[in-house]
PDB file of C-alpha atoms in Angstrom:
ATOM      1  CA  MET A 949    -247.018 -35.346 158.839  1.00  0.00           C
ATOM      2  CA  GLN A 950    -248.200 -37.859 156.219  1.00  0.00           C
ATOM      3  CA  TYR A 951    -246.106 -36.115 153.580  1.00  0.00           C
ATOM      4  CA  LEU A 952    -243.003 -36.325 155.801  1.00  0.00           C
ATOM      5  CA  ARG A 953    -243.625 -40.009 156.443  1.00  0.00           C
ATOM      6  CA  SER A 954    -244.071 -40.520 152.714  1.00  0.00           C
ATOM      7  CA  LEU A 955    -240.810 -38.742 151.942  1.00  0.00           C
ATOM      8  CA  ILE A 956    -238.900 -40.901 154.419  1.00  0.00           C
ATOM      9  CA  TYR A 957    -240.554 -44.006 153.021  1.00  0.00           C
ATOM     10  CA  VAL A 958    -239.683 -43.140 149.419  1.00  0.00           C
ATOM     11  CA  ILE A 959    -236.049 -42.407 150.299  1.00  0.00           C
ATOM     12  CA  GLN A 960    -235.523 -45.598 152.264  1.00  0.00           C
ATOM     13  CA  VAL A 961    -237.313 -47.839 149.757  1.00  0.00           C
ATOM     14  CA  TYR A 962    -234.980 -46.686 146.960  1.00  0.00           C
ATOM     15  CA  ILE A 963    -231.987 -47.128 149.235  1.00  0.00           C
ATOM     16  CA  ALA A 964    -233.233 -50.676 149.872  1.00  0.00           C
ATOM     17  CA  MET A 965    -233.426 -51.241 146.113  1.00  0.00           C
ATOM     18  CA  ALA A 966    -229.788 -50.222 145.732  1.00  0.00           C
ATOM     19  CA  VAL A 967    -228.605 -52.290 148.698  1.00  0.00           C
ATOM     20  CA  LEU A 968    -230.461 -55.436 147.628  1.00  0.00           C
ATOM     21  CA  GLY A 969    -229.571 -54.886 143.981  1.00  0.00           C
ATOM     22  CA  LEU A 970    -225.858 -54.706 144.740  1.00  0.00           C
ATOM     23  CA  SER A 971    -225.916 -57.531 147.283  1.00  0.00           C
ATOM     24  CA  PHE A 972    -227.649 -60.001 144.974  1.00  0.00           C
ATOM     25  CA  THR A 973    -225.886 -59.046 141.730  1.00  0.00           C
ATOM     26  CA  PRO A 974    -223.351 -61.922 141.743  1.00  0.00           C
ATOM     27  CA  TRP A 975    -226.076 -64.531 142.361  1.00  0.00           C
ATOM     28  CA  ALA A 976    -228.397 -62.877 139.845  1.00  0.00           C
ATOM     29  CA  ILE A 977    -225.712 -62.971 137.148  1.00  0.00           C
ATOM     30  CA  LEU A 978    -224.974 -66.645 137.812  1.00  0.00           C
ATOM     31  CA  SER A 979    -228.578 -67.779 138.251  1.00  0.00           C
ATOM     32  CA  LYS A 980    -232.026 -66.566 137.222  1.00  0.00           C
ATOM     33  CA  ARG A 981    -233.225 -67.873 140.555  1.00  0.00           C
ATOM     34  CA  GLY A 982    -230.967 -65.358 142.281  1.00  0.00           C
ATOM     35  CA  ALA A 983    -232.653 -62.536 140.367  1.00  0.00           C
ATOM     36  CA  LEU A 984    -236.115 -63.844 141.255  1.00  0.00           C
ATOM     37  CA  VAL A 985    -235.285 -64.197 144.957  1.00  0.00           C
ATOM     38  CA  ALA A 986    -233.838 -60.669 145.097  1.00  0.00           C
ATOM     39  CA  CYS A 987    -236.862 -59.081 143.412  1.00  0.00           C
ATOM     40  CA  LYS A 988    -239.354 -61.026 145.539  1.00  0.00           C
ATOM     41  CA  LEU A 989    -237.501 -59.932 148.673  1.00  0.00           C
ATOM     42  CA  TYR A 990    -237.549 -56.311 147.555  1.00  0.00           C
ATOM     43  CA  ALA A 991    -241.279 -56.379 146.755  1.00  0.00           C
ATOM     44  CA  ARG A 992    -242.065 -57.865 150.153  1.00  0.00           C
ATOM     45  CA  TYR A 993    -239.893 -55.327 151.926  1.00  0.00           C
ATOM     46  CA  ALA A 994    -241.461 -52.396 150.050  1.00  0.00           C
ATOM     47  CA  MET A 995    -244.965 -53.582 150.971  1.00  0.00           C
ATOM     48  CA  TRP A 996    -244.022 -54.382 154.574  1.00  0.00           C
ATOM     49  CA  SER A 997    -242.390 -50.997 155.155  1.00  0.00           C
ATOM     50  CA  ALA A 998    -245.301 -49.171 153.479  1.00  0.00           C
ATOM     51  CA  ARG A 999    -247.660 -50.800 155.954  1.00  0.00           C
ATOM     52  CA  TRP A1000    -246.038 -49.419 159.101  1.00  0.00           C
ATOM     53  CA  MET A1001    -244.422 -46.253 157.741  1.00  0.00           C
ATOM     54  CA  VAL A1002    -247.342 -44.724 155.798  1.00  0.00           C
ATOM     55  CA  GLY A1003    -250.278 -46.974 156.725  1.00  0.00           C
ATOM     56  CA  LEU A1004    -250.568 -48.487 153.249  1.00  0.00           C
ATOM     57  CA  LYS A1005    -251.661 -52.133 153.393  1.00  0.00           C
ATOM     58  CA  THR A1006    -252.062 -54.607 150.535  1.00  0.00           C
ATOM     59  CA  GLU A1007    -254.641 -57.250 149.661  1.00  0.00           C
ATOM     60  CA  VAL A1008    -254.667 -59.828 146.874  1.00  0.00           C
ATOM     61  CA  ARG A1009    -258.064 -61.174 145.801  1.00  0.00           C
ATOM     62  CA  GLY A1010    -259.057 -63.972 143.470  1.00  0.00           C
ATOM     63  CA  PRO A1011    -257.181 -67.128 142.480  1.00  0.00           C
ATOM     64  CA  VAL A1012    -253.548 -66.347 141.636  1.00  0.00           C
ATOM     65  CA  PRO A1013    -252.566 -68.066 138.342  1.00  0.00           C
ATOM     66  CA  ARG A1014    -249.743 -70.582 138.634  1.00  0.00           C
ATOM     67  CA  GLY A1015    -249.210 -71.986 135.151  1.00  0.00           C
ATOM     68  CA  GLU A1016    -248.424 -70.488 131.761  1.00  0.00           C
ATOM     69  CA  VAL A1017    -250.888 -67.650 131.294  1.00  0.00           C
ATOM     70  CA  MET A1018    -251.044 -64.110 130.058  1.00  0.00           C
ATOM     71  CA  VAL A1019    -251.894 -61.613 132.796  1.00  0.00           C
ATOM     72  CA  ALA A1020    -253.435 -58.348 131.541  1.00  0.00           C
ATOM     73  CA  ALA A1021    -253.399 -55.843 134.380  1.00  0.00           C
ATOM     74  CA  LYS A1022    -254.602 -52.362 135.162  1.00  0.00           C
ATOM     75  CA  HIS A1023    -251.548 -50.179 135.775  1.00  0.00           C
ATOM     76  CA  GLN A1024    -251.920 -47.173 138.061  1.00  0.00           C
ATOM     77  CA  SER A1025    -248.590 -46.915 139.886  1.00  0.00           C
ATOM     78  CA  PHE A1026    -245.337 -48.655 140.751  1.00  0.00           C
ATOM     79  CA  PHE A1027    -247.087 -50.209 143.744  1.00  0.00           C
ATOM     80  CA  ASP A1028    -249.377 -52.440 141.666  1.00  0.00           C
ATOM     81  CA  ILE A1029    -246.257 -53.806 139.930  1.00  0.00           C
ATOM     82  CA  LEU A1030    -244.843 -54.812 143.311  1.00  0.00           C
ATOM     83  CA  ILE A1031    -248.074 -56.479 144.453  1.00  0.00           C
ATOM     84  CA  ILE A1032    -248.491 -58.448 141.223  1.00  0.00           C
ATOM     85  CA  PHE A1033    -244.828 -59.443 141.155  1.00  0.00           C
ATOM     86  CA  GLU A1034    -244.910 -60.735 144.715  1.00  0.00           C
ATOM     87  CA  ALA A1035    -248.145 -62.667 144.137  1.00  0.00           C
ATOM     88  CA  LEU A1036    -247.186 -64.509 140.930  1.00  0.00           C
ATOM     89  CA  PRO A1037    -244.776 -67.479 141.104  1.00  0.00           C
ATOM     90  CA  HIS A1038    -242.659 -66.479 138.100  1.00  0.00           C
ATOM     91  CA  PRO A1039    -243.794 -63.231 136.458  1.00  0.00           C
ATOM     92  CA  LYS A1040    -242.255 -61.898 133.237  1.00  0.00           C
ATOM     93  CA  PHE A1041    -243.282 -58.366 132.356  1.00  0.00           C
ATOM     94  CA  ILE A1042    -243.714 -56.707 128.994  1.00  0.00           C
ATOM     95  CA  MET A1043    -241.811 -53.471 129.641  1.00  0.00           C
ATOM     96  CA  LYS A1044    -240.756 -50.369 127.734  1.00  0.00           C
ATOM     97  CA  LYS A1045    -237.260 -50.687 126.297  1.00  0.00           C
ATOM     98  CA  GLU A1046    -235.960 -47.576 128.073  1.00  0.00           C
ATOM     99  CA  LEU A1047    -236.168 -49.344 131.442  1.00  0.00           C
ATOM    100  CA  LEU A1048    -233.301 -51.635 130.435  1.00  0.00           C
ATOM    101  CA  TRP A1049    -230.970 -48.696 131.099  1.00  0.00           C
ATOM    102  CA  THR A1050    -232.340 -48.075 134.597  1.00  0.00           C
ATOM    103  CA  PRO A1051    -229.869 -49.019 137.363  1.00  0.00           C
ATOM    104  CA  PHE A1052    -230.632 -52.458 138.876  1.00  0.00           C
ATOM    105  CA  ILE A1053    -234.066 -52.693 137.192  1.00  0.00           C
ATOM    106  CA  GLY A1054    -232.508 -53.289 133.780  1.00  0.00           C
ATOM    107  CA  LEU A1055    -230.164 -56.058 134.935  1.00  0.00           C
ATOM    108  CA  TYR A1056    -232.789 -57.900 136.936  1.00  0.00           C
ATOM    109  CA  ALA A1057    -235.445 -57.511 134.233  1.00  0.00           C
ATOM    110  CA  LYS A1058    -233.137 -59.212 131.740  1.00  0.00           C
ATOM    111  CA  ARG A1059    -232.385 -62.055 134.129  1.00  0.00           C
ATOM    112  CA  LEU A1060    -236.081 -62.583 134.884  1.00  0.00           C
ATOM    113  CA  GLY A1061    -236.931 -62.899 131.203  1.00  0.00           C
ATOM    114  CA  CYS A1062    -238.906 -59.660 130.885  1.00  0.00           C
ATOM    115  CA  ILE A1063    -239.664 -58.572 127.317  1.00  0.00           C
ATOM    116  CA  PRO A1064    -238.542 -55.054 126.278  1.00  0.00           C
ATOM    117  CA  VAL A1065    -240.696 -53.248 123.697  1.00  0.00           C
ATOM    118  CA  ASP A1066    -239.754 -50.255 121.563  1.00  0.00           C
ATOM    119  CA  ARG A1067    -243.040 -48.388 121.745  1.00  0.00           C
ATOM    120  CA  GLY A1068    -242.015 -45.936 119.013  1.00  0.00           C
ATOM    121  CA  ARG A1069    -241.941 -48.636 116.319  1.00  0.00           C
ATOM    122  CA  LYS A1070    -245.570 -49.748 116.774  1.00  0.00           C
ATOM    123  CA  GLY A1071    -246.274 -52.584 114.286  1.00  0.00           C
ATOM    124  CA  ALA A1072    -242.672 -53.767 114.163  1.00  0.00           C
ATOM    125  CA  ALA A1073    -242.494 -53.643 117.961  1.00  0.00           C
ATOM    126  CA  ILE A1074    -245.587 -55.842 118.303  1.00  0.00           C
ATOM    127  CA  ALA A1075    -244.194 -58.446 115.907  1.00  0.00           C
ATOM    128  CA  LYS A1076    -240.863 -58.505 117.734  1.00  0.00           C
ATOM    129  CA  MET A1077    -242.655 -58.758 121.080  1.00  0.00           C
ATOM    130  CA  VAL A1078    -244.455 -61.949 119.994  1.00  0.00           C
ATOM    131  CA  THR A1079    -241.182 -63.439 118.734  1.00  0.00           C
ATOM    132  CA  ASP A1080    -239.318 -62.535 121.933  1.00  0.00           C
ATOM    133  CA  VAL A1081    -242.069 -64.018 124.090  1.00  0.00           C
ATOM    134  CA  ALA A1082    -241.764 -67.336 122.253  1.00  0.00           C
ATOM    135  CA  LYS A1083    -238.026 -67.365 122.978  1.00  0.00           C
ATOM    136  CA  GLU A1084    -238.377 -66.505 126.659  1.00  0.00           C
ATOM    137  CA  PHE A1085    -241.076 -69.075 127.341  1.00  0.00           C
ATOM    138  CA  ASP A1086    -238.708 -72.002 127.181  1.00  0.00           C
ATOM    139  CA  GLU A1087    -239.208 -71.759 130.941  1.00  0.00           C
ATOM    140  CA  PRO A1088    -242.707 -71.638 132.492  1.00  0.00           C
ATOM    141  CA  GLY A1089    -243.972 -68.336 133.792  1.00  0.00           C
ATOM    142  CA  GLN A1090    -246.747 -65.767 133.833  1.00  0.00           C
ATOM    143  CA  LEU A1091    -246.516 -63.108 131.120  1.00  0.00           C
ATOM    144  CA  VAL A1092    -247.679 -59.732 132.467  1.00  0.00           C
ATOM    145  CA  ILE A1093    -248.789 -57.001 130.079  1.00  0.00           C
ATOM    146  CA  TYR A1094    -250.435 -53.642 130.681  1.00  0.00           C
ATOM    147  CA  PRO A1095    -253.029 -53.389 127.894  1.00  0.00           C
ATOM    148  CA  GLN A1096    -253.274 -49.595 128.134  1.00  0.00           C
ATOM    149  CA  GLY A1097    -249.506 -49.340 127.719  1.00  0.00           C
ATOM    150  CA  THR A1098    -248.887 -46.892 130.551  1.00  0.00           C
ATOM    151  CA  ARG A1099    -249.911 -45.869 134.050  1.00  0.00           C
ATOM    152  CA  VAL A1100    -253.443 -44.509 134.179  1.00  0.00           C
ATOM    153  CA  ALA A1101    -254.875 -42.501 137.080  1.00  0.00           C
ATOM    154  CA  PRO A1102    -257.845 -44.048 138.921  1.00  0.00           C
ATOM    155  CA  GLY A1103    -261.074 -43.268 137.092  1.00  0.00           C
ATOM    156  CA  ALA A1104    -259.325 -41.970 133.944  1.00  0.00           C
ATOM    157  CA  GLN A1105    -260.088 -43.493 130.547  1.00  0.00           C
ATOM    158  CA  THR A1106    -257.304 -44.566 128.165  1.00  0.00           C
ATOM    159  CA  PRO A1107    -257.822 -46.850 125.144  1.00  0.00           C
ATOM    160  CA  TYR A1108    -256.759 -50.487 125.284  1.00  0.00           C
ATOM    161  CA  LYS A1109    -254.008 -51.146 122.750  1.00  0.00           C
ATOM    162  CA  VAL A1110    -254.068 -53.924 120.180  1.00  0.00           C
ATOM    163  CA  GLY A1111    -250.746 -55.355 121.408  1.00  0.00           C
ATOM    164  CA  SER A1112    -252.391 -57.324 124.189  1.00  0.00           C
ATOM    165  CA  ALA A1113    -254.820 -58.926 121.709  1.00  0.00           C
ATOM    166  CA  VAL A1114    -251.993 -59.814 119.315  1.00  0.00           C
ATOM    167  CA  LEU A1115    -250.064 -61.391 122.183  1.00  0.00           C
ATOM    168  CA  TYR A1116    -253.166 -63.288 123.307  1.00  0.00           C
ATOM    169  CA  GLU A1117    -253.586 -64.711 119.797  1.00  0.00           C
ATOM    170  CA  GLY A1118    -249.880 -65.399 119.326  1.00  0.00           C
ATOM    171  CA  THR A1119    -249.295 -67.293 122.565  1.00  0.00           C
ATOM    172  CA  GLY A1120    -252.552 -69.233 122.718  1.00  0.00           C
ATOM    173  CA  TYR A1121    -252.542 -68.775 126.486  1.00  0.00           C
ATOM    174  CA  PRO A1122    -255.613 -68.032 128.590  1.00  0.00           C
ATOM    175  CA  CYS A1123    -255.672 -64.418 129.748  1.00  0.00           C
ATOM    176  CA  VAL A1124    -256.230 -63.464 133.381  1.00  0.00           C
ATOM    177  CA  PRO A1125    -257.529 -59.873 133.739  1.00  0.00           C
ATOM    178  CA  VAL A1126    -256.352 -57.976 136.824  1.00  0.00           C
ATOM    179  CA  ALA A1127    -258.017 -54.979 138.478  1.00  0.00           C
ATOM    180  CA  THR A1128    -256.528 -52.621 141.060  1.00  0.00           C
ATOM    181  CA  ASN A1129    -257.100 -49.447 143.054  1.00  0.00           C
ATOM    182  CA  ALA A1130    -253.399 -48.942 143.956  1.00  0.00           C
ATOM    183  CA  GLY A1131    -253.191 -45.533 142.267  1.00  0.00           C
ATOM    184  CA  LEU A1132    -255.602 -44.094 144.800  1.00  0.00           C
ATOM    185  CA  PHE A1133    -252.964 -44.498 147.511  1.00  0.00           C
ATOM    186  CA  TRP A1134    -249.710 -44.447 145.523  1.00  0.00           C
ATOM    187  CA  PRO A1135    -250.161 -41.905 142.689  1.00  0.00           C
ATOM    188  CA  ARG A1136    -248.343 -42.014 139.356  1.00  0.00           C
ATOM    189  CA  THR A1137    -246.301 -38.947 140.343  1.00  0.00           C
ATOM    190  CA  GLY A1138    -245.391 -37.133 143.538  1.00  0.00           C
ATOM    191  CA  ILE A1139    -244.226 -38.144 147.003  1.00  0.00           C
ATOM    192  CA  LEU A1140    -247.421 -38.479 149.045  1.00  0.00           C
ATOM    193  CA  ARG A1141    -248.439 -42.042 149.927  1.00  0.00           C
ATOM    194  CA  LYS A1142    -251.904 -42.316 151.457  1.00  0.00           C
ATOM    195  CA  PRO A1143    -253.048 -44.783 154.134  1.00  0.00           C
ATOM    196  CA  GLY A1144    -255.546 -47.461 153.140  1.00  0.00           C
ATOM    197  CA  THR A1145    -255.626 -50.854 151.454  1.00  0.00           C
ATOM    198  CA  ALA A1146    -254.297 -51.237 147.930  1.00  0.00           C
ATOM    199  CA  VAL A1147    -256.068 -54.173 146.311  1.00  0.00           C
ATOM    200  CA  VAL A1148    -255.037 -56.280 143.334  1.00  0.00           C
ATOM    201  CA  GLU A1149    -257.789 -58.611 142.126  1.00  0.00           C
ATOM    202  CA  PHE A1150    -257.210 -61.545 139.775  1.00  0.00           C
ATOM    203  CA  LEU A1151    -260.393 -62.090 137.757  1.00  0.00           C
ATOM    204  CA  ASP A1152    -261.897 -65.011 135.848  1.00  0.00           C
ATOM    205  CA  PRO A1153    -259.639 -66.059 132.959  1.00  0.00           C
ATOM    206  CA  ILE A1154    -260.555 -65.478 129.325  1.00  0.00           C
ATOM    207  CA  PRO A1155    -259.944 -68.797 127.527  1.00  0.00           C
ATOM    208  CA  PRO A1156    -257.928 -68.936 124.294  1.00  0.00           C
ATOM    209  CA  GLY A1157    -259.715 -68.559 120.969  1.00  0.00           C
ATOM    210  CA  GLU A1158    -261.646 -65.286 121.293  1.00  0.00           C
ATOM    211  CA  GLU A1159    -261.727 -63.060 118.206  1.00  0.00           C
ATOM    212  CA  ARG A1160    -259.474 -59.983 118.587  1.00  0.00           C
ATOM    213  CA  ARG A1161    -262.151 -57.316 119.004  1.00  0.00           C
ATOM    214  CA  ALA A1162    -264.274 -59.505 121.232  1.00  0.00           C
ATOM    215  CA  PHE A1163    -261.252 -60.249 123.405  1.00  0.00           C
ATOM    216  CA  LEU A1164    -260.345 -56.575 123.844  1.00  0.00           C
ATOM    217  CA  ALA A1165    -263.942 -55.657 124.661  1.00  0.00           C
ATOM    218  CA  ARG A1166    -264.236 -58.462 127.204  1.00  0.00           C
ATOM    219  CA  LEU A1167    -260.863 -57.591 128.745  1.00  0.00           C
ATOM    220  CA  GLU A1168    -261.653 -53.885 129.054  1.00  0.00           C
ATOM    221  CA  GLU A1169    -265.084 -54.546 130.546  1.00  0.00           C
ATOM    222  CA  ALA A1170    -263.626 -56.860 133.199  1.00  0.00           C
ATOM    223  CA  VAL A1171    -260.605 -54.747 134.160  1.00  0.00           C
ATOM    224  CA  GLU A1172    -262.302 -51.352 134.100  1.00  0.00           C
ATOM    225  CA  GLY A1173    -265.492 -52.540 135.779  1.00  0.00           C
ATOM    226  CA  HIS A1174    -263.719 -54.227 138.667  1.00  0.00           C
ATOM    227  CA  SER A1175    -261.124 -51.435 139.041  1.00  0.00           C
ATOM    228  CA  ASP A1176    -263.934 -48.869 139.299  1.00  0.00           C
ATOM    229  CA  ALA A1177    -265.680 -51.074 141.865  1.00  0.00           C
ATOM    230  CA  LEU A1178    -262.475 -51.282 143.938  1.00  0.00           C
ATOM    231  CA  LEU A1179    -262.145 -47.520 143.721  1.00  0.00           C
ATOM    232  CA  ARG A1180    -265.684 -46.961 144.970  1.00  0.00           C
ATOM    233  CA  GLU A1181    -265.159 -49.496 147.760  1.00  0.00           C
ATOM    234  CA  ALA A1182    -262.043 -47.679 148.968  1.00  0.00           C
ATOM    235  CA  GLN A1183    -263.680 -44.257 148.803  1.00  0.00           C
ATOM    236  CA  GLU A1184    -266.761 -45.412 150.698  1.00  0.00           C
ATOM    237  CA  GLY A1185    -264.899 -47.490 153.270  1.00  0.00           C
TER     238      GLY A1185
END
């Protein structure tokens, strides 16, 4: 029964993406605010419908950053993207370049000021990312990066990439680490969505000025430690 509910949920939530994407396209093209409103509405709808269709609730912990900061988040599934996006006032994501060709997501990502990265070019991609961030931050916002570079299953270990440290140095912004347990309920792959409470936790900021290795070590300790704690909490609850 839970699988059937999950299948219905997945189908309708992608239909909602298409409907909202088409409906808001004229406003989104004319105004960045139109793109932001559309994406916020979609995130809220996806979380609201998950609550009553599959029993998946959401919780945001910690002080949500409002100013110009870098947000370095644990990435376990599409659901943690939605929770973070809805929570932040004006998020701008570092995203893989291929997503620009995804229907609706590509258009709205461009309008929101998200930064595409060609992950195959490595050093050149990092340099371009820092340059593109400087251009996009003519308008205030929260820059969201996934320091492991991809979705990682709960409890799995994947190295933290240097790109987040380079961006931290290049922007001079404080960095807010973010932990989550969302992948426990909404896996990276597959249809099944499990009931429970997906938590996103904003942690104490790391001020500007840390040395690169020290920053990465501090970031990894905060994100991994709190994500593991959220995982244990959910499993024991």
